[in-house]
PDB file of C-alpha atoms and ligand atoms in Angstrom:
ATOM      1  CA  MET A 267     110.756 112.477 115.509  1.00 34.00           C
ATOM      2  CA  ALA A 268     107.703 110.705 114.661  1.00 36.00           C
ATOM      3  CA  LEU A 269     107.860 108.252 111.756  1.00 37.00           C
ATOM      4  CA  HIS A 270     104.609 108.106 109.935  1.00 39.00           C
ATOM      5  CA  SER A 271     105.069 105.061 108.146  1.00 40.00           C
ATOM      6  CA  SER A 272     106.383 101.408 108.706  1.00 34.00           C
ATOM      7  CA  PHE A 273     106.777 100.789 104.832  1.00 39.00           C
ATOM      8  CA  SER A 274     109.982 102.894 104.123  1.00 42.00           C
ATOM      9  CA  MET A 275     111.584 102.239 107.546  1.00 46.00           C
ATOM     10  CA  THR A 276     111.246  98.518 107.048  1.00 41.00           C
ATOM     11  CA  THR A 277     112.436  98.480 103.568  1.00 46.00           C
ATOM     12  CA  ALA A 278     115.139 100.868 104.592  1.00 43.00           C
ATOM     13  CA  ALA A 279     116.312  98.797 107.486  1.00 44.00           C
ATOM     14  CA  GLN A 280     116.659  95.756 105.264  1.00 54.00           C
ATOM     15  CA  THR A 281     118.295  97.337 102.545  1.00 86.00           C
ATOM     16  CA  PHE A 282     120.265 100.479 103.588  1.00 97.00           C
ATOM     17  CA  ARG A 283     123.058 100.699 106.119  1.00 97.00           C
ATOM     18  CA  PHE A 284     123.728 104.444 105.958  1.00 98.00           C
ATOM     19  CA  LEU A 285     120.208 105.699 105.191  1.00 98.00           C
ATOM     20  CA  ARG A 286     116.959 105.905 107.048  1.00 98.00           C
ATOM     21  CA  LEU A 287     113.669 106.584 104.844  1.00 97.00           C
ATOM     22  CA  GLU A 288     110.334 107.552 106.198  1.00 97.00           C
ATOM     23  CA  THR A 289     106.997 108.391 104.357  1.00 97.00           C
ATOM     24  CA  ARG A 290     104.778 111.072 105.179  1.00 97.00           C
ATOM     25  CA  GLY A 291     101.663 110.425 102.862  1.00 97.00           C
ATOM     26  CA  ALA A 292     102.964 111.119  99.478  1.00 97.00           C
ATOM     27  CA  VAL A 293     106.344 112.489 100.843  1.00 98.00           C
ATOM     28  CA  THR A 294     109.619 110.466 101.150  1.00 98.00           C
ATOM     29  CA  VAL A 295     112.147 111.783 103.763  1.00 98.00           C
ATOM     30  CA  LEU A 296     115.561 110.463 103.189  1.00 98.00           C
ATOM     31  CA  TYR A 297     117.958 110.916 106.037  1.00 98.00           C
ATOM     32  CA  VAL A 298     121.667 110.442 105.384  1.00 98.00           C
ATOM     33  CA  HIS A 299     122.781 108.455 108.493  1.00 98.00           C
ATOM     34  CA  ARG A 300     126.457 108.115 109.279  1.00 98.00           C
ATOM     35  CA  PRO A 301     126.553 109.924 112.678  1.00 96.00           C
ATOM     36  CA  ASP A 302     130.264 109.156 113.424  1.00 96.00           C
ATOM     37  CA  VAL A 303     131.424 111.036 110.682  1.00 98.00           C
ATOM     38  CA  LEU A 304     128.530 113.740 110.265  1.00 98.00           C
ATOM     39  CA  ASN A 305     126.903 112.238 107.654  1.00 98.00           C
ATOM     40  CA  ALA A 306     130.027 112.172 105.242  1.00 98.00           C
ATOM     41  CA  LEU A 307     129.407 110.395 101.898  1.00 98.00           C
ATOM     42  CA  ASN A 308     131.385 107.230 101.474  1.00 98.00           C
ATOM     43  CA  ARG A 309     131.073 105.319  98.139  1.00 97.00           C
ATOM     44  CA  GLU A 310     128.606 102.862  99.863  1.00 97.00           C
ATOM     45  CA  THR A 311     126.134 105.708 100.978  1.00 98.00           C
ATOM     46  CA  LEU A 312     126.583 107.281  97.378  1.00 98.00           C
ATOM     47  CA  GLY A 313     125.330 104.018  96.137  1.00 98.00           C
ATOM     48  CA  GLU A 314     122.415 103.721  98.626  1.00 98.00           C
ATOM     49  CA  ILE A 315     121.030 107.236  97.653  1.00 98.00           C
ATOM     50  CA  ASP A 316     121.317 106.104  93.967  1.00 98.00           C
ATOM     51  CA  GLN A 317     119.274 103.303  94.589  1.00 97.00           C
ATOM     52  CA  ALA A 318     116.663 105.017  97.132  1.00 98.00           C
ATOM     53  CA  VAL A 319     116.220 108.000  94.588  1.00 98.00           C
ATOM     54  CA  ALA A 320     115.759 105.360  91.877  1.00 97.00           C
ATOM     55  CA  ARG A 321     113.217 103.588  93.993  1.00 97.00           C
ATOM     56  CA  PHE A 322     111.258 106.928  94.918  1.00 97.00           C
ATOM     57  CA  VAL A 323     110.950 107.824  91.296  1.00 98.00           C
ATOM     58  CA  ASP A 324     109.482 104.332  90.364  1.00 97.00           C
ATOM     59  CA  ASP A 325     106.909 104.567  93.329  1.00 96.00           C
ATOM     60  CA  PRO A 326     104.001 105.690  92.012  1.00 95.00           C
ATOM     61  CA  ALA A 327     102.406 106.275  95.539  1.00 95.00           C
ATOM     62  CA  GLN A 328     105.309 108.892  96.215  1.00 97.00           C
ATOM     63  CA  GLY A 329     104.926 112.247  94.726  1.00 97.00           C
ATOM     64  CA  ALA A 330     108.001 114.328  96.345  1.00 98.00           C
ATOM     65  CA  LEU A 331     111.374 113.625  98.168  1.00 98.00           C
ATOM     66  CA  ILE A 332     112.936 115.604 100.800  1.00 98.00           C
ATOM     67  CA  VAL A 333     116.873 114.785 101.379  1.00 98.00           C
ATOM     68  CA  THR A 334     118.227 115.759 104.743  1.00 98.00           C
ATOM     69  CA  GLY A 335     120.883 114.790 107.313  1.00 98.00           C
ATOM     70  CA  SER A 336     120.428 112.487 110.449  1.00 97.00           C
ATOM     71  CA  GLY A 337     120.863 114.251 113.771  1.00 96.00           C
ATOM     72  CA  GLU A 338     121.065 117.728 114.810  1.00 92.00           C
ATOM     73  CA  LYS A 339     124.065 119.081 113.591  1.00 97.00           C
ATOM     74  CA  SER A 340     125.074 118.011 110.146  1.00 98.00           C
ATOM     75  CA  PHE A 341     123.191 117.746 106.739  1.00 98.00           C
ATOM     76  CA  ILE A 342     126.112 115.986 105.031  1.00 98.00           C
ATOM     77  CA  SER A 343     129.796 116.939 105.914  1.00 98.00           C
ATOM     78  CA  GLY A 344     131.228 116.232 102.601  1.00 98.00           C
ATOM     79  CA  ALA A 345     132.664 113.135 100.701  1.00 97.00           C
ATOM     80  CA  ASP A 346     134.310 110.881 103.177  1.00 97.00           C
ATOM     81  CA  ILE A 347     138.123 112.218 103.491  1.00 97.00           C
ATOM     82  CA  ASN A 348     139.050 108.940 104.615  1.00 96.00           C
ATOM     83  CA  GLU A 349     138.275 107.535 101.294  1.00 96.00           C
ATOM     84  CA  LEU A 350     139.675 110.513  99.184  1.00 95.00           C
ATOM     85  CA  ALA A 351     142.897 110.094 100.983  1.00 95.00           C
ATOM     86  CA  VAL A 352     143.794 106.702  99.348  1.00 96.00           C
ATOM     87  CA  LEU A 353     142.606 107.549  95.688  1.00 95.00           C
ATOM     88  CA  ASP A 354     144.851 107.358  92.663  1.00 96.00           C
ATOM     89  CA  PRO A 355     144.213 109.336  89.664  1.00 96.00           C
ATOM     90  CA  ARG A 356     141.963 106.562  88.120  1.00 96.00           C
ATOM     91  CA  GLY A 357     140.090 106.270  91.379  1.00 96.00           C
ATOM     92  CA  ALA A 358     139.559 109.967  92.016  1.00 96.00           C
ATOM     93  CA  GLU A 359     138.070 110.433  88.285  1.00 97.00           C
ATOM     94  CA  GLU A 360     135.838 107.434  88.751  1.00 97.00           C
ATOM     95  CA  ILE A 361     134.429 108.505  92.317  1.00 97.00           C
ATOM     96  CA  SER A 362     134.045 111.927  90.743  1.00 98.00           C
ATOM     97  CA  ARG A 363     131.845 110.554  87.807  1.00 98.00           C
ATOM     98  CA  PHE A 364     129.991 108.294  90.434  1.00 98.00           C
ATOM     99  CA  GLY A 365     129.228 111.188  92.661  1.00 98.00           C
ATOM    100  CA  GLN A 366     128.032 113.165  89.495  1.00 98.00           C
ATOM    101  CA  LYS A 367     125.773 110.342  88.236  1.00 98.00           C
ATOM    102  CA  VAL A 368     124.070 110.092  91.758  1.00 98.00           C
ATOM    103  CA  VAL A 369     123.659 113.796  91.939  1.00 98.00           C
ATOM    104  CA  ASP A 370     122.263 113.813  88.456  1.00 98.00           C
ATOM    105  CA  ARG A 371     119.682 111.392  89.406  1.00 98.00           C
ATOM    106  CA  ILE A 372     118.505 113.433  91.996  1.00 98.00           C
ATOM    107  CA  GLU A 373     118.368 116.274  89.608  1.00 98.00           C
ATOM    108  CA  GLN A 374     116.612 114.221  86.893  1.00 98.00           C
ATOM    109  CA  SER A 375     114.073 113.066  88.970  1.00 98.00           C
ATOM    110  CA  PRO A 376     110.619 113.910  87.602  1.00 98.00           C
ATOM    111  CA  LYS A 377     109.155 114.389  90.940  1.00 98.00           C
ATOM    112  CA  PRO A 378     110.322 117.498  93.110  1.00 98.00           C
ATOM    113  CA  VAL A 379     113.435 116.889  95.395  1.00 98.00           C
ATOM    114  CA  ILE A 380     113.754 119.371  98.329  1.00 99.00           C
ATOM    115  CA  ALA A 381     117.250 119.406 100.294  1.00 98.00           C
ATOM    116  CA  ALA A 382     116.304 120.166 103.790  1.00 98.00           C
ATOM    117  CA  ILE A 383     119.601 121.621 105.124  1.00 98.00           C
ATOM    118  CA  ASN A 384     119.924 120.961 108.638  1.00 98.00           C
ATOM    119  CA  GLY A 385     123.641 121.960 109.757  1.00 98.00           C
ATOM    120  CA  TYR A 386     126.954 121.418 107.962  1.00 98.00           C
ATOM    121  CA  ALA A 387     126.710 121.119 104.097  1.00 98.00           C
ATOM    122  CA  PHE A 388     130.276 121.067 102.884  1.00 98.00           C
ATOM    123  CA  GLY A 389     131.895 119.643  99.831  1.00 98.00           C
ATOM    124  CA  GLY A 390     129.727 116.687  98.318  1.00 98.00           C
ATOM    125  CA  GLY A 391     127.041 117.435 100.810  1.00 98.00           C
ATOM    126  CA  CYS A 392     126.573 120.948  99.292  1.00 98.00           C
ATOM    127  CA  GLU A 393     127.098 119.653  95.934  1.00 98.00           C
ATOM    128  CA  LEU A 394     124.247 117.127  96.585  1.00 98.00           C
ATOM    129  CA  ALA A 395     121.944 119.885  97.792  1.00 98.00           C
ATOM    130  CA  LEU A 396     122.648 121.753  94.524  1.00 98.00           C
ATOM    131  CA  GLY A 397     121.497 118.853  92.713  1.00 98.00           C
ATOM    132  CA  CYS A 398     117.953 119.089  94.477  1.00 98.00           C
ATOM    133  CA  HIS A 399     115.227 121.106  92.857  1.00 98.00           C
ATOM    134  CA  MET A 400     115.038 123.415  95.842  1.00 98.00           C
ATOM    135  CA  ARG A 401     116.858 124.029  99.062  1.00 98.00           C
ATOM    136  CA  LEU A 402     115.520 125.004 102.554  1.00 98.00           C
ATOM    137  CA  ALA A 403     117.899 125.838 105.313  1.00 98.00           C
ATOM    138  CA  SER A 404     117.627 125.819 108.879  1.00 98.00           C
ATOM    139  CA  GLU A 405     118.953 128.682 110.946  1.00 98.00           C
ATOM    140  CA  ASN A 406     122.009 126.802 112.038  1.00 97.00           C
ATOM    141  CA  ALA A 407     123.066 125.506 108.409  1.00 98.00           C
ATOM    142  CA  VAL A 408     126.466 126.404 107.168  1.00 98.00           C
ATOM    143  CA  LEU A 409     127.351 125.506 103.427  1.00 98.00           C
ATOM    144  CA  GLY A 410     130.644 125.607 101.787  1.00 98.00           C
ATOM    145  CA  LEU A 411     133.096 123.976  99.184  1.00 98.00           C
ATOM    146  CA  PRO A 412     136.343 123.651 101.049  1.00 98.00           C
ATOM    147  CA  GLU A 413     138.065 121.319  98.659  1.00 98.00           C
ATOM    148  CA  VAL A 414     140.794 123.586  97.793  1.00 98.00           C
ATOM    149  CA  SER A 415     141.933 123.747 101.361  1.00 97.00           C
ATOM    150  CA  LEU A 416     142.453 119.833 100.955  1.00 97.00           C
ATOM    151  CA  GLY A 417     144.160 120.483  97.658  1.00 97.00           C
ATOM    152  CA  ILE A 418     141.451 119.108  95.496  1.00 97.00           C
ATOM    153  CA  ILE A 419     138.394 120.569  93.599  1.00 98.00           C
ATOM    154  CA  PRO A 420     134.721 120.031  93.987  1.00 98.00           C
ATOM    155  CA  GLY A 421     134.266 116.859  92.071  1.00 98.00           C
ATOM    156  CA  TYR A 422     130.209 116.261  92.285  1.00 98.00           C
ATOM    157  CA  GLY A 423     129.165 118.971  90.143  1.00 98.00           C
ATOM    158  CA  GLY A 424     129.796 121.889  92.284  1.00 98.00           C
ATOM    159  CA  THR A 425     132.090 123.757  89.860  1.00 98.00           C
ATOM    160  CA  GLN A 426     129.212 123.451  87.336  1.00 98.00           C
ATOM    161  CA  ARG A 427     125.985 124.006  89.280  1.00 98.00           C
ATOM    162  CA  LEU A 428     127.087 126.508  91.763  1.00 98.00           C
ATOM    163  CA  PRO A 429     127.852 129.254  89.023  1.00 98.00           C
ATOM    164  CA  ARG A 430     124.726 128.354  87.216  1.00 97.00           C
ATOM    165  CA  LEU A 431     122.766 128.905  90.771  1.00 98.00           C
ATOM    166  CA  ILE A 432     124.173 132.091  92.000  1.00 98.00           C
ATOM    167  CA  GLY A 433     126.598 133.382  89.108  1.00 98.00           C
ATOM    168  CA  MET A 434     130.258 132.821  88.315  1.00 98.00           C
ATOM    169  CA  GLY A 435     131.740 135.687  90.415  1.00 98.00           C
ATOM    170  CA  ARG A 436     130.156 134.598  93.806  1.00 98.00           C
ATOM    171  CA  ALA A 437     130.623 130.858  92.865  1.00 98.00           C
ATOM    172  CA  LEU A 438     134.208 131.277  92.245  1.00 98.00           C
ATOM    173  CA  GLU A 439     134.495 133.334  95.434  1.00 98.00           C
ATOM    174  CA  MET A 440     133.197 130.510  97.309  1.00 98.00           C
ATOM    175  CA  ILE A 441     135.207 127.932  95.565  1.00 98.00           C
ATOM    176  CA  LEU A 442     138.540 129.739  95.714  1.00 98.00           C
ATOM    177  CA  THR A 443     138.248 130.600  99.215  1.00 98.00           C
ATOM    178  CA  GLY A 444     136.661 127.655 100.530  1.00 98.00           C
ATOM    179  CA  ARG A 445     134.774 130.059 102.802  1.00 97.00           C
ATOM    180  CA  ARG A 446     131.768 128.552 104.760  1.00 98.00           C
ATOM    181  CA  VAL A 447     128.543 130.566 104.236  1.00 98.00           C
ATOM    182  CA  LYS A 448     125.856 130.778 106.974  1.00 98.00           C
ATOM    183  CA  ALA A 449     122.105 130.166 106.503  1.00 98.00           C
ATOM    184  CA  ASP A 450     121.139 134.079 106.098  1.00 98.00           C
ATOM    185  CA  GLU A 451     124.158 134.779 103.541  1.00 98.00           C
ATOM    186  CA  ALA A 452     123.244 131.406 101.751  1.00 98.00           C
ATOM    187  CA  ALA A 453     119.757 132.825 101.105  1.00 98.00           C
ATOM    188  CA  ALA A 454     120.905 136.408 100.104  1.00 98.00           C
ATOM    189  CA  LEU A 455     123.111 134.673  97.786  1.00 98.00           C
ATOM    190  CA  GLY A 456     120.332 132.735  96.343  1.00 98.00           C
ATOM    191  CA  LEU A 457     122.039 129.356  97.404  1.00 98.00           C
ATOM    192  CA  VAL A 458     119.099 128.457  99.455  1.00 98.00           C
ATOM    193  CA  ASN A 459     115.468 129.504  98.522  1.00 98.00           C
ATOM    194  CA  ARG A 460     115.094 130.451 102.325  1.00 98.00           C
ATOM    195  CA  VAL A 461     115.940 130.080 106.018  1.00 98.00           C
ATOM    196  CA  VAL A 462     113.420 128.518 108.722  1.00 98.00           C
ATOM    197  CA  PRO A 463     113.694 127.898 112.471  1.00 97.00           C
ATOM    198  CA  ARG A 464     115.666 124.581 113.046  1.00 95.00           C
ATOM    199  CA  GLU A 465     112.717 122.802 114.844  1.00 96.00           C
ATOM    200  CA  GLN A 466     110.449 123.765 111.939  1.00 98.00           C
ATOM    201  CA  LEU A 467     112.703 122.754 109.060  1.00 98.00           C
ATOM    202  CA  LEU A 468     111.281 119.276 108.127  1.00 98.00           C
ATOM    203  CA  ASP A 469     107.699 120.291 108.599  1.00 98.00           C
ATOM    204  CA  GLU A 470     108.300 123.295 106.323  1.00 98.00           C
ATOM    205  CA  ALA A 471     109.974 120.919 103.831  1.00 98.00           C
ATOM    206  CA  VAL A 472     106.843 118.694 104.022  1.00 98.00           C
ATOM    207  CA  LYS A 473     104.512 121.826 103.614  1.00 98.00           C
ATOM    208  CA  LEU A 474     106.293 122.942 100.605  1.00 98.00           C
ATOM    209  CA  ALA A 475     106.124 119.472  99.076  1.00 98.00           C
ATOM    210  CA  GLU A 476     102.594 119.106  99.804  1.00 98.00           C
ATOM    211  CA  THR A 477     101.672 122.517  98.321  1.00 97.00           C
ATOM    212  CA  MET A 478     103.435 121.201  95.239  1.00 98.00           C
ATOM    213  CA  LEU A 479     101.698 117.710  95.179  1.00 97.00           C
ATOM    214  CA  LYS A 480      98.195 119.642  95.263  1.00 95.00           C
ATOM    215  CA  ASN A 481      99.128 120.548  91.448  1.00 96.00           C
ATOM    216  CA  GLY A 482      98.921 118.310  88.240  1.00 95.00           C
ATOM    217  CA  PRO A 483     101.712 115.741  88.555  1.00 96.00           C
ATOM    218  CA  LEU A 484     102.409 115.685  84.937  1.00 96.00           C
ATOM    219  CA  ALA A 485     102.457 119.141  85.012  1.00 97.00           C
ATOM    220  CA  LEU A 486     104.922 119.192  87.750  1.00 98.00           C
ATOM    221  CA  SER A 487     107.313 116.770  85.836  1.00 97.00           C
ATOM    222  CA  ALA A 488     106.986 118.651  82.514  1.00 97.00           C
ATOM    223  CA  SER A 489     107.802 121.975  84.336  1.00 98.00           C
ATOM    224  CA  ILE A 490     110.795 120.267  86.041  1.00 98.00           C
ATOM    225  CA  GLU A 491     111.904 119.015  82.594  1.00 98.00           C
ATOM    226  CA  SER A 492     111.573 122.223  80.844  1.00 98.00           C
ATOM    227  CA  VAL A 493     113.558 124.108  83.523  1.00 98.00           C
ATOM    228  CA  ARG A 494     116.299 121.430  83.733  1.00 97.00           C
ATOM    229  CA  ARG A 495     116.886 120.701  80.106  1.00 97.00           C
ATOM    230  CA  GLY A 496     116.112 124.355  79.094  1.00 98.00           C
ATOM    231  CA  LEU A 497     119.044 125.758  81.114  1.00 96.00           C
ATOM    232  CA  GLU A 498     121.239 123.436  79.129  1.00 95.00           C
ATOM    233  CA  MET A 499     120.209 125.032  75.755  1.00 97.00           C
ATOM    234  CA  PRO A 500     120.315 128.284  73.929  1.00 98.00           C
ATOM    235  CA  LEU A 501     117.249 130.104  74.320  1.00 98.00           C
ATOM    236  CA  SER A 502     115.515 129.465  71.158  1.00 98.00           C
ATOM    237  CA  ASP A 503     115.957 125.565  71.782  1.00 98.00           C
ATOM    238  CA  ALA A 504     114.554 126.079  75.153  1.00 98.00           C
ATOM    239  CA  LEU A 505     111.699 127.862  74.043  1.00 98.00           C
ATOM    240  CA  ARG A 506     110.723 125.061  71.558  1.00 98.00           C
ATOM    241  CA  LEU A 507     111.288 122.593  74.280  1.00 98.00           C
ATOM    242  CA  GLU A 508     108.656 124.305  76.440  1.00 98.00           C
ATOM    243  CA  SER A 509     106.141 124.395  73.354  1.00 98.00           C
ATOM    244  CA  SER A 510     106.679 120.583  72.920  1.00 98.00           C
ATOM    245  CA  LEU A 511     106.165 119.880  76.416  1.00 98.00           C
ATOM    246  CA  PHE A 512     103.217 122.200  76.547  1.00 97.00           C
ATOM    247  CA  GLY A 513     101.672 120.485  73.417  1.00 97.00           C
ATOM    248  CA  ILE A 514     102.202 116.760  74.930  1.00 96.00           C
ATOM    249  CA  LEU A 515     100.288 117.872  78.056  1.00 96.00           C
ATOM    250  CA  ALA A 516      97.421 118.968  76.082  1.00 95.00           C
ATOM    251  CA  ALA A 517      96.945 115.154  75.269  1.00 95.00           C
ATOM    252  CA  SER A 518      96.508 114.447  78.818  1.00 95.00           C
ATOM    253  CA  HIS A 519      93.346 113.759  81.004  1.00 94.00           C
ATOM    254  CA  ASP A 520      94.792 116.001  83.808  1.00 94.00           C
ATOM    255  CA  MET A 521      95.086 119.121  81.668  1.00 93.00           C
ATOM    256  CA  HIS A 522      91.370 118.703  80.784  1.00 92.00           C
ATOM    257  CA  GLU A 523      90.552 117.769  84.048  1.00 92.00           C
ATOM    258  CA  GLY A 524      92.621 120.985  85.662  1.00 95.00           C
ATOM    259  CA  LEU A 525      90.878 123.558  83.237  1.00 94.00           C
ATOM    260  CA  ARG A 526      87.432 121.856  83.409  1.00 94.00           C
ATOM    261  CA  ALA A 527      87.627 122.046  87.308  1.00 93.00           C
ATOM    262  CA  PHE A 528      88.428 125.950  87.187  1.00 94.00           C
ATOM    263  CA  LEU A 529      85.573 126.637  85.159  1.00 95.00           C
ATOM    264  CA  GLU A 530      83.139 124.225  87.202  1.00 95.00           C
ATOM    265  CA  LYS A 531      84.371 125.922  90.300  1.00 96.00           C
ATOM    266  CA  ARG A 532      85.593 122.792  92.090  1.00 94.00           C
ATOM    267  CA  PRO A 533      88.820 121.049  92.990  1.00 93.00           C
ATOM    268  CA  ALA A 534      90.662 119.172  90.122  1.00 94.00           C
ATOM    269  CA  ARG A 535      91.025 115.499  90.643  1.00 93.00           C
ATOM    270  CA  PHE A 536      94.287 114.770  88.642  1.00 95.00           C
ATOM    271  CA  GLU A 537      95.060 111.176  87.793  1.00 92.00           C
ATOM    272  CA  ARG A 538      98.651 111.171  86.486  1.00 88.00           C
ATOM    273  CA  ARG A 539      97.455 110.613  82.903  1.00 93.00           C
TER     274      ARG A 539
HETATM  275  N1  COA B 296     135.045 112.834 105.846  1.00 51.88           N
HETATM  276  C1  COA B 296     135.209 111.913 106.812  1.00 51.88           C
HETATM  277  N2  COA B 296     135.338 112.220 108.388  1.00 51.88           N
HETATM  278  C2  COA B 296     134.635 113.479 108.709  1.00 51.88           C
HETATM  279  C3  COA B 296     134.418 114.282 107.719  1.00 51.88           C
HETATM  280  C4  COA B 296     134.438 114.194 106.246  1.00 51.88           C
HETATM  281  N3  COA B 296     134.006 114.882 105.355  1.00 51.88           N
HETATM  282  N4  COA B 296     133.615 115.370 108.192  1.00 51.88           N
HETATM  283  C5  COA B 296     133.828 115.042 109.675  1.00 51.88           C
HETATM  284  N5  COA B 296     134.397 113.734 109.740  1.00 51.88           N
HETATM  285  C6  COA B 296     134.675 113.179 111.125  1.00 51.88           C
HETATM  286  C7  COA B 296     135.743 113.814 111.973  1.00 51.88           C
HETATM  287  O1  COA B 296     137.021 113.336 111.412  1.00 51.88           O
HETATM  288  C8  COA B 296     135.389 113.597 113.325  1.00 51.88           C
HETATM  289  O2  COA B 296     135.848 112.007 113.356  1.00 51.88           O
HETATM  290  P1  COA B 296     136.380 111.721 114.869  1.00 51.88           P
HETATM  291  O3  COA B 296     135.457 111.755 115.789  1.00 51.88           O
HETATM  292  O4  COA B 296     136.889 110.317 114.575  1.00 51.88           O
HETATM  293  O5  COA B 296     137.704 112.523 115.114  1.00 51.88           O
HETATM  294  C9  COA B 296     133.873 113.317 113.338  1.00 51.88           C
HETATM  295  O6  COA B 296     133.402 113.411 111.941  1.00 51.88           O
HETATM  296  C10 COA B 296     133.102 114.716 113.870  1.00 51.88           C
HETATM  297  O7  COA B 296     134.081 115.752 113.203  1.00 51.88           O
HETATM  298  P2  COA B 296     134.661 116.964 114.158  1.00 51.88           P
HETATM  299  O8  COA B 296     135.530 117.693 113.250  1.00 51.88           O
HETATM  300  O9  COA B 296     135.171 116.379 115.112  1.00 51.88           O
HETATM  301  O10 COA B 296     133.114 117.920 114.591  1.00 51.88           O
HETATM  302  P3  COA B 296     133.372 119.574 114.428  1.00 51.88           P
HETATM  303  O11 COA B 296     132.133 119.824 114.734  1.00 51.88           O
HETATM  304  O12 COA B 296     134.258 119.944 115.202  1.00 51.88           O
HETATM  305  O13 COA B 296     133.593 120.025 112.932  1.00 51.88           O
HETATM  306  C11 COA B 296     133.247 120.031 110.612  1.00 51.88           C
HETATM  307  C12 COA B 296     132.751 119.639 112.003  1.00 51.88           C
HETATM  308  C13 COA B 296     132.164 119.849 109.435  1.00 51.88           C
HETATM  309  C14 COA B 296     133.453 121.697 110.412  1.00 51.88           C
HETATM  310  C15 COA B 296     134.718 119.507 110.309  1.00 51.88           C
HETATM  311  O14 COA B 296     134.557 117.983 110.653  1.00 51.88           O
HETATM  312  C16 COA B 296     134.984 119.546 108.948  1.00 51.88           C
HETATM  313  O15 COA B 296     135.627 120.533 108.619  1.00 51.88           O
HETATM  314  N6  COA B 296     134.924 118.402 108.243  1.00 51.88           N
HETATM  315  C17 COA B 296     135.457 118.306 106.807  1.00 51.88           C
HETATM  316  C18 COA B 296     134.530 119.248 106.051  1.00 51.88           C
HETATM  317  C19 COA B 296     135.184 119.184 104.420  1.00 51.88           C
HETATM  318  O16 COA B 296     136.191 119.581 104.267  1.00 51.88           O
HETATM  319  N7  COA B 296     134.186 118.711 103.553  1.00 51.88           N
HETATM  320  C20 COA B 296     134.544 118.328 102.234  1.00 51.88           C
HETATM  321  C21 COA B 296     135.400 117.289 102.054  1.00 51.88           C
HETATM  322  S1  COA B 296     135.740 117.082 100.005  1.00 51.88           S
END
């Protein structure tokens, strides 16, 4: 796979043990990289994802993030079962809170985050994908929350985000059976946005990111915030939030530029202000 920038690779190689980062223009691609365990998330990997996402959010040159797994077979095989096996109640609650915090950070990114699900996405891997703003799956992707088969429950937000995404009945069926769902069924359930051929997954994710990045960056951020926070509110409060954000954008250069560019029949030049 071609690496398009030395910037992030160098930074990642110095900083991250279990991640690989690549930049394609304004799109950052984050690979979870633990080949021995099919990219399972141990605590250190979660911490690295947390840092990498924070760094992406703070980088003005980067507009969108793609999260994927290293290798051909697996996105993320779940939380690292070796670590789970030795947890006491206090440690279990703590790692659940930490995993939730990392997934929250992804979801709260003001710039779009896409999960490119390139294979197995089980347990914490599926939950991490649920925190991304959208999900593309390759034809070989398989998703599931098999925690109950291990005598535990999803602990990185899965019991909350899955029913919000696909509805309570279908979510509970997945959670209580632990059933694995192949890509086509995942698309039919609304668990992933769409399925793409395996070799095209990353290119399709980059194309999707670039399509979004043609639009006003402040409008993208406000849209994400309105949808994300709005879903946590009663409809009347969420509508107020939408109006407030609409009003705030009216103070921006970019809104005036976008509207003027349309009327002048030219492309807009957005400046994130
Ligand atoms: N945590 C720790 N190690 C894991 C892991 C996980 N979540 N998932 C896979 N691995 C390890 C395996 O133990 C194996 O290690 P080994 O080579 O030392 O034996 C290695 O990764 C390869 O996995 P393997 O099971 O041989 O590959 P497979 O292609 O036959 O099966 C899976 C792949 C993903 C179906 C299977 O590994 C699996 O069911 N993993 C657990 C999934 C899960 O329950 N996740 C939720 C955790 S909360």
